[in-house]
Amino acid sequence: QDGCHNHIRVLLPRDARTLFVCGTNAFNPVCRTYQALTLQQEGEELPGQARCPFDARQSIAATFADDSLYSATVADFQASDAVIYRSMRGPALRSIKYSSRWLREPHFIRAMPHGAHVYFFFREVAAELGLPGKVPVSRVGRVCRNDAGGSPRVLERRWTSFLKKRLQCAVPGDVPFHFDVLEAVTAPHTLHGQPAVLAVFGTQRNSIPGSAVCAFYLADVERAFEGPFADPRGAAAPWPPVPEGRVPRPRPGCCAGMGSAAAIVTSGDIPDETLSFAKEHPLLHGAVAPAGGRPLFTQTGTRLTQLAVDAGAGPRGNHTVLFVGSEDGRVLKVLTAARRHGDSEQHGDTAGPGDDGTEAVLLEEIRLYEAGRCRGPRGASRVLSLELHPEGRELFVAFSGCIVRLPLSRCAQHGQCRRSCLAARDPYCVWLPPGGCVPFSEDLPDGFEQDVEGSSGLTGTCPGKGAAG
């Protein structure tokens, strides 16, 4: 019965003044454009097929680039036709229909334009690992924004540039511990001066519950698409890399007018040999490694579901705070900071190869879900979405039955205890006599104290309620 409602699955700004909205419309998806200020409809209603799923439980990732809609979802009610689709401007293009080499039972997470490409983050059933059963892996795929489809002989009205590669999020060691299941991906943020996306990964459903947050520099992601192709060998054995001598030129997946295809005006002019190779070899060998070679943050015994990032926290806007939602209704507040000298020995944490000197500090663990105030179906405690509102200094947390507003700072819990306030290392809180521990704001007088780096070595709380220390 719930499926017969019109579940809004796509809500995107199309430009500065309009919104693009798609709903399931009782298993008959439709899309409309609205004025952002008045919510008045503009233009005609569009069919939602391949732009919006039929069922609210089916996944969707969508974005606008060059006034074209890029959508990744399923194009039929049975969810058998997974599709990456471009529409609304220029030639409509899609992925090959019913091709398990291109997409194999995917669950789409995020779509975003970056440079000459549009990237898609998703998880799907692996074909290349040679393992029995359905093993999910995490992927990043991309297409060229100037892709106009192939020739009348190969990939006509299909992507010529679609490639995908596995995303790796693992704790390094003699036997690395892998988090294989992608749950959420952020928009790009600046991390150590470089654009990066942050993502939540979980363990396989048949293993010990656990989750990790990994960051991926977009420059590393771009370079990964220049790596070797995987050679399809069926499901019985791992797929080896294709020898470079077998890869045609221009390189499959290149954008027309760029790289080895610089002399080609449009993708329809790419040689059939390259197009045929691209059609049969969309997967690249290997995986994209995370920034620093390891997760930013891990947690065992629970599954994390969503992520929001404040990359401009603190009085100088130079601290990064992660807000991570969980399956059981909690929000974890995590500071990513430069590792202090001696921390690896003190905490038993070994800095692995490529470690970028970043440590994660769990600032708070806040239980938000209350069954009596936020009723919903089974699994209603799962955090479905996190939306940061820096201007209001608040975080909106969405559950299936309600939305909760959470202040970014909860400084009052430290009261008049200077030691507790500074030891908390919270970028949103400062110590300001005689007011005590207060949220930072631009209009505070000079003379406040803060120790986000933990350089003072303060720990613990003051003896006695409300004592100063």
Short mmCIF file of C-alpha atoms in Angstrom, two decimals:
data_model
loop_
_atom_site.label_atom_id
_atom_site.label_comp_id
_atom_site.label_asym_id
_atom_site.label_seq_id
_atom_site.Cartn_x
_atom_site.Cartn_y
_atom_site.Cartn_z
CA GLN A 1 0.00 0.00 0.00
CA ASP A 2 2.82 2.44 0.82
CA GLY A 3 4.25 1.85 -2.65
CA CYS A 4 1.16 3.43 -4.19
CA HIS A 5 2.15 6.85 -2.85
CA ASN A 6 4.24 9.35 -4.79
CA HIS A 7 7.66 9.00 -3.16
CA ILE A 8 9.96 11.89 -4.11
CA ARG A 9 13.29 10.32 -5.13
CA VAL A 10 14.94 13.12 -7.13
CA LEU A 11 15.13 16.72 -5.89
CA LEU A 12 17.87 18.72 -7.59
CA PRO A 13 18.59 22.37 -8.33
CA ARG A 14 18.54 22.58 -12.12
CA ASP A 15 19.86 26.13 -12.15
CA ALA A 16 19.82 29.17 -9.85
CA ARG A 17 16.04 29.55 -10.01
CA THR A 18 14.49 26.13 -10.68
CA LEU A 19 14.23 22.71 -9.04
CA PHE A 20 13.89 19.38 -10.81
CA VAL A 21 11.70 16.87 -8.97
CA CYS A 22 10.83 13.23 -9.76
CA GLY A 23 8.49 10.91 -7.88
CA THR A 24 7.52 7.24 -8.11
CA ASN A 25 3.85 8.22 -8.71
CA ALA A 26 2.40 4.82 -7.77
CA PHE A 27 4.95 2.84 -9.86
CA ASN A 28 4.57 5.24 -12.82
CA PRO A 29 7.40 7.74 -12.28
CA VAL A 30 7.08 11.34 -13.47
CA CYS A 31 9.29 14.44 -13.32
CA ARG A 32 8.54 18.15 -13.13
CA THR A 33 10.41 21.45 -12.96
CA TYR A 34 9.40 24.00 -10.31
CA GLN A 35 10.38 27.60 -9.58
CA ALA A 36 12.52 27.48 -6.45
CA LEU A 37 10.94 30.51 -4.76
CA THR A 38 7.26 29.99 -5.56
CA LEU A 39 7.14 26.22 -6.21
CA GLN A 40 5.07 26.93 -9.31
CA GLN A 41 5.43 24.28 -12.02
CA GLU A 42 7.32 25.26 -15.16
CA GLY A 43 6.85 23.52 -18.49
CA GLU A 44 5.41 20.11 -19.14
CA GLU A 45 5.57 17.01 -17.02
CA LEU A 46 8.20 14.51 -18.19
CA PRO A 47 8.10 10.72 -18.03
CA GLY A 48 10.30 9.51 -15.20
CA GLN A 49 11.51 6.24 -16.71
CA ALA A 50 15.31 5.95 -16.37
CA ARG A 51 15.26 9.25 -14.46
CA CYS A 52 13.53 7.94 -11.33
CA PRO A 53 12.95 4.43 -9.95
CA PHE A 54 9.51 2.82 -10.04
CA ASP A 55 9.68 1.68 -6.42
CA ALA A 56 10.77 3.76 -3.43
CA ARG A 57 13.09 0.92 -2.36
CA GLN A 58 15.07 1.06 -5.60
CA SER A 59 18.22 3.21 -5.67
CA ILE A 60 18.78 6.44 -7.57
CA ALA A 61 21.71 8.83 -7.99
CA ALA A 62 21.33 11.90 -10.16
CA THR A 63 23.02 15.21 -10.97
CA PHE A 64 22.92 18.00 -13.52
CA ALA A 65 25.91 18.91 -15.68
CA ASP A 66 25.79 21.24 -18.71
CA ASP A 67 21.98 21.36 -18.24
CA SER A 68 21.78 17.60 -18.91
CA LEU A 69 20.39 15.21 -16.33
CA TYR A 70 22.64 12.27 -15.51
CA SER A 71 20.71 9.56 -13.67
CA ALA A 72 21.66 6.11 -12.43
CA THR A 73 18.76 3.86 -11.46
CA VAL A 74 16.61 1.06 -12.95
CA ALA A 75 14.52 1.58 -16.08
CA ASP A 76 11.81 -1.01 -15.44
CA PHE A 77 9.45 -2.11 -12.69
CA GLN A 78 11.22 -5.46 -12.17
CA ALA A 79 14.58 -3.68 -11.62
CA SER A 80 16.21 -5.93 -14.23
CA ASP A 81 17.40 -3.05 -16.44
CA ALA A 82 19.99 -1.07 -14.48
CA VAL A 83 20.89 2.08 -16.35
CA ILE A 84 23.19 5.09 -16.36
CA TYR A 85 21.33 7.61 -18.49
CA ARG A 86 21.75 11.13 -19.86
CA SER A 87 18.74 13.15 -20.99
CA MET A 88 17.10 16.55 -21.36
CA ARG A 89 19.82 18.14 -23.51
CA GLY A 90 21.97 16.84 -26.34
CA PRO A 91 21.89 13.22 -27.50
CA ALA A 92 20.28 10.85 -25.00
CA LEU A 93 22.72 8.10 -24.03
CA ARG A 94 22.51 5.06 -21.78
CA SER A 95 24.51 2.05 -20.66
CA ILE A 96 24.16 -1.25 -22.51
CA LYS A 97 20.93 -3.01 -21.63
CA TYR A 98 21.11 -6.20 -19.54
CA SER A 99 24.91 -6.30 -19.59
CA SER A 100 26.30 -7.74 -16.35
CA ARG A 101 29.78 -6.62 -17.38
CA TRP A 102 28.63 -3.01 -17.30
CA LEU A 103 26.29 -3.15 -14.29
CA ARG A 104 25.52 -6.17 -12.13
CA GLU A 105 22.70 -5.63 -9.61
CA PRO A 106 23.97 -2.16 -8.72
CA HIS A 107 22.91 0.03 -5.81
CA PHE A 108 23.65 3.64 -6.73
CA ILE A 109 24.83 6.06 -4.05
CA ARG A 110 25.95 9.39 -5.62
CA ALA A 111 26.49 11.08 -8.98
CA MET A 112 28.64 14.17 -9.37
CA PRO A 113 30.36 16.15 -12.13
CA HIS A 114 34.10 16.73 -11.83
CA GLY A 115 36.26 18.10 -14.62
CA ALA A 116 35.53 16.53 -17.99
CA HIS A 117 33.55 13.64 -16.46
CA VAL A 118 30.51 12.72 -14.42
CA TYR A 119 31.32 10.20 -11.70
CA PHE A 120 29.00 7.58 -10.22
CA PHE A 121 29.57 5.88 -6.88
CA PHE A 122 27.78 2.59 -6.34
CA ARG A 123 28.08 -0.95 -5.10
CA GLU A 124 27.35 -4.06 -7.16
CA VAL A 125 27.88 -7.81 -7.24
CA ALA A 126 31.47 -8.60 -8.18
CA ALA A 127 32.22 -10.73 -11.21
CA GLU A 128 36.01 -10.38 -11.29
CA LEU A 129 37.04 -11.89 -7.96
CA GLY A 130 36.40 -15.55 -8.75
CA LEU A 131 34.48 -16.04 -5.48
CA PRO A 132 31.33 -18.15 -5.03
CA GLY A 133 28.03 -16.48 -4.29
CA LYS A 134 27.03 -12.85 -4.61
CA VAL A 135 29.84 -10.74 -3.15
CA PRO A 136 29.18 -6.98 -3.14
CA VAL A 137 32.01 -4.60 -3.96
CA SER A 138 32.21 -0.82 -4.08
CA ARG A 139 32.76 1.02 -7.35
CA VAL A 140 33.41 4.38 -8.90
CA GLY A 141 32.40 4.73 -12.54
CA ARG A 142 32.57 7.64 -14.93
CA VAL A 143 31.50 8.89 -18.34
CA CYS A 144 32.68 11.82 -20.45
CA ARG A 145 30.49 14.89 -20.44
CA ASN A 146 31.11 15.35 -24.18
CA ASP A 147 30.26 11.72 -25.03
CA ALA A 148 27.93 11.70 -28.07
CA GLY A 149 27.67 7.93 -28.44
CA GLY A 150 29.39 5.51 -30.78
CA SER A 151 29.26 4.79 -34.48
CA PRO A 152 26.25 3.19 -36.25
CA ARG A 153 28.19 -0.10 -36.01
CA VAL A 154 29.31 -0.10 -32.36
CA LEU A 155 27.76 1.55 -29.27
CA GLU A 156 25.29 3.70 -31.16
CA ARG A 157 23.31 5.78 -28.62
CA ARG A 158 25.37 4.09 -25.90
CA TRP A 159 28.23 5.42 -23.77
CA THR A 160 31.62 5.12 -25.44
CA SER A 161 33.46 6.33 -22.34
CA PHE A 162 31.98 4.30 -19.47
CA LEU A 163 34.62 2.79 -17.19
CA LYS A 164 34.47 1.59 -13.60
CA LYS A 165 36.94 0.60 -10.89
CA ARG A 166 36.73 -0.90 -7.42
CA LEU A 167 37.06 1.36 -4.36
CA GLN A 168 39.18 -0.06 -1.54
CA CYS A 169 38.66 0.80 2.12
CA ALA A 170 40.71 -1.52 4.33
CA VAL A 171 42.82 -1.52 7.47
CA PRO A 172 46.32 -2.48 6.25
CA GLY A 173 48.25 -5.38 7.73
CA ASP A 174 49.56 -8.85 6.97
CA VAL A 175 45.91 -9.77 6.40
CA PRO A 176 44.09 -6.52 5.53
CA PHE A 177 40.63 -6.08 7.03
CA HIS A 178 38.28 -4.96 4.25
CA PHE A 179 35.15 -2.84 4.40
CA ASP A 180 33.57 -3.73 1.07
CA VAL A 181 30.03 -2.33 1.16
CA LEU A 182 29.65 1.31 0.16
CA GLU A 183 26.88 3.08 2.11
CA ALA A 184 27.31 6.83 1.57
CA VAL A 185 29.52 9.33 -0.29
CA THR A 186 29.86 13.07 0.31
CA ALA A 187 30.21 15.90 -2.17
CA PRO A 188 33.83 16.99 -2.69
CA HIS A 189 35.57 18.68 0.25
CA THR A 190 39.08 20.02 0.72
CA LEU A 191 41.25 17.57 2.66
CA HIS A 192 44.90 18.50 3.26
CA GLY A 193 44.58 21.12 0.54
CA GLN A 194 43.23 18.69 -2.08
CA PRO A 195 39.68 18.00 -3.27
CA ALA A 196 38.44 14.68 -1.90
CA VAL A 197 35.26 12.74 -1.28
CA LEU A 198 34.63 10.91 1.97
CA ALA A 199 32.66 7.68 2.08
CA VAL A 200 31.14 5.27 4.59
CA PHE A 201 31.84 1.56 4.05
CA GLY A 202 30.57 -1.46 5.94
CA THR A 203 31.50 -5.11 6.27
CA GLN A 204 29.66 -7.86 4.40
CA ARG A 205 26.27 -8.71 5.91
CA ASN A 206 27.38 -12.24 6.81
CA SER A 207 30.42 -11.03 8.79
CA ILE A 208 31.11 -9.14 12.02
CA PRO A 209 29.32 -5.74 11.96
CA GLY A 210 31.75 -2.92 11.38
CA SER A 211 32.16 0.29 9.44
CA ALA A 212 34.83 2.70 8.29
CA VAL A 213 35.14 6.17 6.81
CA CYS A 214 37.65 6.46 3.97
CA ALA A 215 38.66 9.53 1.98
CA PHE A 216 39.62 9.49 -1.68
CA TYR A 217 41.53 12.31 -3.34
CA LEU A 218 39.87 13.08 -6.67
CA ALA A 219 43.32 13.32 -8.28
CA ASP A 220 43.96 9.71 -7.21
CA VAL A 221 40.59 8.65 -8.62
CA GLU A 222 41.37 10.30 -11.95
CA ARG A 223 44.79 8.63 -12.14
CA ALA A 224 43.25 5.25 -11.32
CA PHE A 225 41.29 5.38 -14.58
CA GLU A 226 44.59 5.33 -16.48
CA GLY A 227 45.42 1.87 -15.05
CA PRO A 228 45.21 -1.53 -16.76
CA PHE A 229 41.93 -3.04 -17.91
CA ALA A 230 40.55 -6.22 -16.38
CA ASP A 231 40.31 -9.17 -18.76
CA PRO A 232 36.89 -10.92 -18.39
CA ARG A 233 37.36 -14.64 -17.62
CA GLY A 234 33.97 -15.67 -16.27
CA ALA A 235 33.09 -16.23 -12.63
CA ALA A 236 35.36 -19.19 -11.87
CA ALA A 237 38.69 -17.35 -11.57
CA PRO A 238 39.97 -13.84 -10.84
CA TRP A 239 40.25 -11.58 -13.86
CA PRO A 240 43.86 -10.72 -14.77
CA PRO A 241 44.97 -7.38 -16.24
CA VAL A 242 44.91 -6.99 -20.02
CA PRO A 243 48.48 -6.74 -21.39
CA GLU A 244 49.13 -3.18 -22.57
CA GLY A 245 49.99 -4.45 -26.05
CA ARG A 246 46.39 -5.64 -26.50
CA VAL A 247 44.83 -2.26 -25.65
CA PRO A 248 43.92 -0.34 -28.84
CA ARG A 249 44.69 3.32 -29.48
CA PRO A 250 43.19 5.75 -28.78
CA ARG A 251 42.74 4.35 -25.30
CA PRO A 252 39.18 3.07 -24.62
CA GLY A 253 37.24 5.35 -22.32
CA CYS A 254 39.03 8.52 -23.45
CA CYS A 255 37.00 11.66 -24.10
CA ALA A 256 37.01 12.91 -27.69
CA GLY A 257 39.42 15.81 -28.07
CA MET A 258 41.46 14.83 -24.99
CA GLY A 259 44.42 12.61 -24.15
CA SER A 260 45.14 9.93 -26.72
CA ALA A 261 41.89 10.94 -28.49
CA ALA A 262 42.97 14.59 -28.87
CA ALA A 263 42.73 14.42 -32.67
CA ILE A 264 39.17 13.05 -32.62
CA VAL A 265 36.37 15.61 -32.85
CA THR A 266 33.44 13.54 -31.60
CA SER A 267 33.05 10.14 -29.94
CA GLY A 268 31.25 8.81 -33.02
CA ASP A 269 34.57 9.05 -34.88
CA ILE A 270 36.45 6.82 -32.44
CA PRO A 271 37.69 3.70 -34.31
CA ASP A 272 35.46 0.64 -34.06
CA GLU A 273 38.33 -1.38 -32.58
CA THR A 274 38.50 0.99 -29.58
CA LEU A 275 34.71 1.05 -29.24
CA SER A 276 34.47 -2.75 -29.35
CA PHE A 277 37.15 -3.05 -26.67
CA ALA A 278 35.35 -0.48 -24.49
CA LYS A 279 32.10 -2.39 -24.87
CA GLU A 280 33.64 -5.64 -23.62
CA HIS A 281 36.08 -4.19 -21.03
CA PRO A 282 34.35 -1.56 -18.88
CA LEU A 283 36.12 -2.74 -15.70
CA LEU A 284 39.63 -1.63 -14.79
CA HIS A 285 41.95 -3.94 -12.89
CA GLY A 286 42.84 -3.22 -9.26
CA ALA A 287 41.33 -0.69 -6.88
CA VAL A 288 41.48 2.97 -5.91
CA ALA A 289 43.34 3.25 -2.59
CA PRO A 290 42.12 5.67 0.09
CA ALA A 291 43.99 8.81 1.13
CA GLY A 292 46.77 7.86 3.52
CA GLY A 293 46.36 4.19 2.63
CA ARG A 294 43.96 3.52 5.49
CA PRO A 295 40.53 4.56 6.87
CA LEU A 296 40.14 7.87 8.68
CA PHE A 297 37.87 6.25 11.24
CA THR A 298 36.64 2.75 12.06
CA GLN A 299 34.02 1.33 14.40
CA THR A 300 33.27 -2.30 15.13
CA GLY A 301 30.04 -3.77 16.46
CA THR A 302 27.81 -1.35 14.58
CA ARG A 303 26.95 -0.32 11.04
CA LEU A 304 27.29 3.30 9.99
CA THR A 305 24.94 4.56 7.29
CA GLN A 306 25.37 8.26 6.48
CA LEU A 307 27.99 11.01 6.59
CA ALA A 308 28.11 14.81 6.67
CA VAL A 309 31.32 16.84 6.73
CA ASP A 310 32.08 20.30 8.10
CA ALA A 311 35.45 21.18 6.56
CA GLY A 312 35.42 24.70 8.03
CA ALA A 313 34.87 24.14 11.74
CA GLY A 314 36.48 26.18 14.50
CA PRO A 315 37.29 29.86 15.02
CA ARG A 316 39.65 29.91 12.03
CA GLY A 317 37.63 27.52 9.90
CA ASN A 318 40.60 25.16 9.64
CA HIS A 319 39.26 21.99 11.29
CA THR A 320 37.30 19.10 9.78
CA VAL A 321 34.50 17.41 11.71
CA LEU A 322 32.63 14.32 10.54
CA PHE A 323 29.06 13.58 11.58
CA VAL A 324 28.34 9.89 11.03
CA GLY A 325 24.89 8.33 11.37
CA SER A 326 24.31 4.73 12.41
CA GLU A 327 21.82 1.92 11.96
CA ASP A 328 20.76 2.11 15.62
CA GLY A 329 19.90 5.81 15.75
CA ARG A 330 23.17 7.36 16.91
CA VAL A 331 25.23 10.21 15.47
CA LEU A 332 28.98 10.10 15.98
CA LYS A 333 30.89 13.39 16.00
CA VAL A 334 34.48 12.82 14.88
CA LEU A 335 37.39 15.26 14.60
CA THR A 336 40.05 14.58 11.98
CA ALA A 337 43.28 16.19 13.17
CA ALA A 338 47.02 16.05 12.65
CA ARG A 339 48.49 13.12 14.56
CA ARG A 340 50.39 14.26 17.64
CA HIS A 341 53.91 12.96 18.22
CA GLY A 342 53.76 9.72 20.19
CA ASP A 343 50.05 9.10 19.62
CA SER A 344 50.63 5.87 17.72
CA GLU A 345 52.52 4.41 20.64
CA GLN A 346 50.12 5.77 23.24
CA HIS A 347 46.98 4.40 21.60
CA GLY A 348 48.42 1.23 20.11
CA ASP A 349 47.75 2.54 16.61
CA THR A 350 50.36 1.68 14.03
CA ALA A 351 51.00 4.22 11.28
CA GLY A 352 51.06 2.21 8.07
CA PRO A 353 52.74 2.91 4.74
CA GLY A 354 51.48 6.09 3.16
CA ASP A 355 49.99 7.29 6.46
CA ASP A 356 49.26 11.00 6.04
CA GLY A 357 49.63 11.83 9.73
CA THR A 358 45.87 12.16 10.37
CA GLU A 359 44.15 10.85 13.47
CA ALA A 360 40.43 10.58 14.18
CA VAL A 361 39.16 11.65 17.58
CA LEU A 362 35.66 10.60 18.64
CA LEU A 363 34.29 13.76 20.26
CA GLU A 364 30.76 12.62 21.03
CA GLU A 365 28.38 9.74 20.52
CA ILE A 366 24.81 11.04 20.59
CA ARG A 367 21.76 8.77 20.72
CA LEU A 368 18.98 10.60 18.89
CA TYR A 369 16.36 8.04 17.96
CA GLU A 370 13.47 7.69 20.41
CA ALA A 371 10.84 5.14 19.42
CA GLY A 372 8.09 6.92 21.36
CA ARG A 373 8.62 10.23 19.53
CA CYS A 374 9.65 8.94 16.10
CA ARG A 375 7.45 6.05 15.06
CA GLY A 376 8.17 4.17 11.88
CA PRO A 377 8.39 0.74 10.28
CA ARG A 378 10.89 -1.95 11.18
CA GLY A 379 14.39 -0.50 11.06
CA ALA A 380 13.08 2.99 11.80
CA SER A 381 16.16 3.77 13.93
CA ARG A 382 18.40 3.77 10.83
CA VAL A 383 19.76 7.23 9.98
CA LEU A 384 18.66 7.82 6.39
CA SER A 385 20.18 11.23 5.73
CA LEU A 386 22.33 13.91 7.33
CA GLU A 387 22.16 17.53 6.19
CA LEU A 388 24.55 20.11 7.61
CA HIS A 389 23.33 23.69 8.05
CA PRO A 390 26.47 25.66 9.03
CA GLU A 391 24.70 29.04 9.08
CA GLY A 392 22.29 27.77 11.71
CA ARG A 393 25.03 25.75 13.44
CA GLU A 394 22.88 22.65 13.27
CA LEU A 395 22.61 19.22 11.72
CA PHE A 396 19.34 17.76 10.43
CA VAL A 397 19.06 14.01 10.96
CA ALA A 398 16.41 12.11 8.96
CA PHE A 399 14.76 8.88 10.09
CA SER A 400 11.89 7.14 8.33
CA GLY A 401 9.39 8.59 10.82
CA CYS A 402 10.81 12.00 11.74
CA ILE A 403 13.54 14.62 11.32
CA VAL A 404 15.64 15.68 14.31
CA ARG A 405 17.57 18.94 14.60
CA LEU A 406 20.90 18.58 16.40
CA PRO A 407 23.01 21.62 17.43
CA LEU A 408 26.61 21.27 16.25
CA SER A 409 27.87 22.23 19.70
CA ARG A 410 26.78 20.97 23.12
CA CYS A 411 29.23 22.99 25.18
CA ALA A 412 26.95 23.43 28.18
CA GLN A 413 27.65 19.83 29.26
CA HIS A 414 31.13 20.98 30.34
CA GLY A 415 29.68 23.74 32.51
CA GLN A 416 32.28 25.72 34.47
CA CYS A 417 34.96 23.04 34.12
CA ARG A 418 37.86 24.45 32.09
CA ARG A 419 39.67 21.11 32.03
CA SER A 420 36.68 19.28 30.57
CA CYS A 421 36.02 22.02 28.02
CA LEU A 422 39.56 22.06 26.66
CA ALA A 423 40.10 18.29 26.88
CA ALA A 424 36.99 17.75 24.73
CA ARG A 425 38.93 19.11 21.71
CA ASP A 426 35.64 20.27 20.22
CA PRO A 427 36.20 22.96 17.53
CA TYR A 428 32.74 24.37 18.22
CA CYS A 429 33.41 25.06 21.95
CA VAL A 430 35.71 27.60 23.66
CA TRP A 431 36.55 28.40 27.26
CA LEU A 432 35.64 32.01 28.05
CA PRO A 433 35.63 33.20 31.68
CA PRO A 434 33.36 33.97 33.39
CA GLY A 435 30.83 32.33 31.03
CA GLY A 436 32.54 28.95 31.10
CA CYS A 437 32.40 26.59 28.14
CA VAL A 438 30.40 28.31 25.38
CA PRO A 439 29.80 27.83 21.64
CA PHE A 440 32.18 29.84 19.49
CA SER A 441 30.67 32.74 17.59
CA GLU A 442 32.18 35.65 15.69
CA ASP A 443 30.95 38.21 18.24
CA LEU A 444 32.76 36.67 21.23
CA PRO A 445 35.31 38.94 22.92
CA ASP A 446 39.01 38.15 22.75
CA GLY A 447 40.57 36.02 25.43
CA PHE A 448 38.86 32.69 24.85
CA GLU A 449 40.82 29.43 24.99
CA GLN A 450 40.64 26.32 22.83
CA ASP A 451 42.83 23.22 22.46
CA VAL A 452 41.60 21.28 19.43
CA GLU A 453 45.11 19.89 18.82
CA GLY A 454 45.26 18.44 22.34
CA SER A 455 48.66 20.03 22.93
CA SER A 456 47.97 20.86 26.58
CA GLY A 457 47.56 17.20 27.49
CA LEU A 458 44.51 17.92 29.65
CA THR A 459 42.25 14.96 30.35
CA GLY A 460 39.27 14.11 32.53
CA THR A 461 36.78 16.33 34.29
CA CYS A 462 36.76 18.55 37.34
CA PRO A 463 36.08 17.03 40.78
CA GLY A 464 32.64 17.99 41.93
CA LYS A 465 29.76 19.31 39.90
CA GLY A 466 30.32 22.75 38.41
CA ALA A 467 33.87 23.06 39.79
CA ALA A 468 36.29 25.22 37.87
CA GLY A 469 39.61 23.75 36.84
#
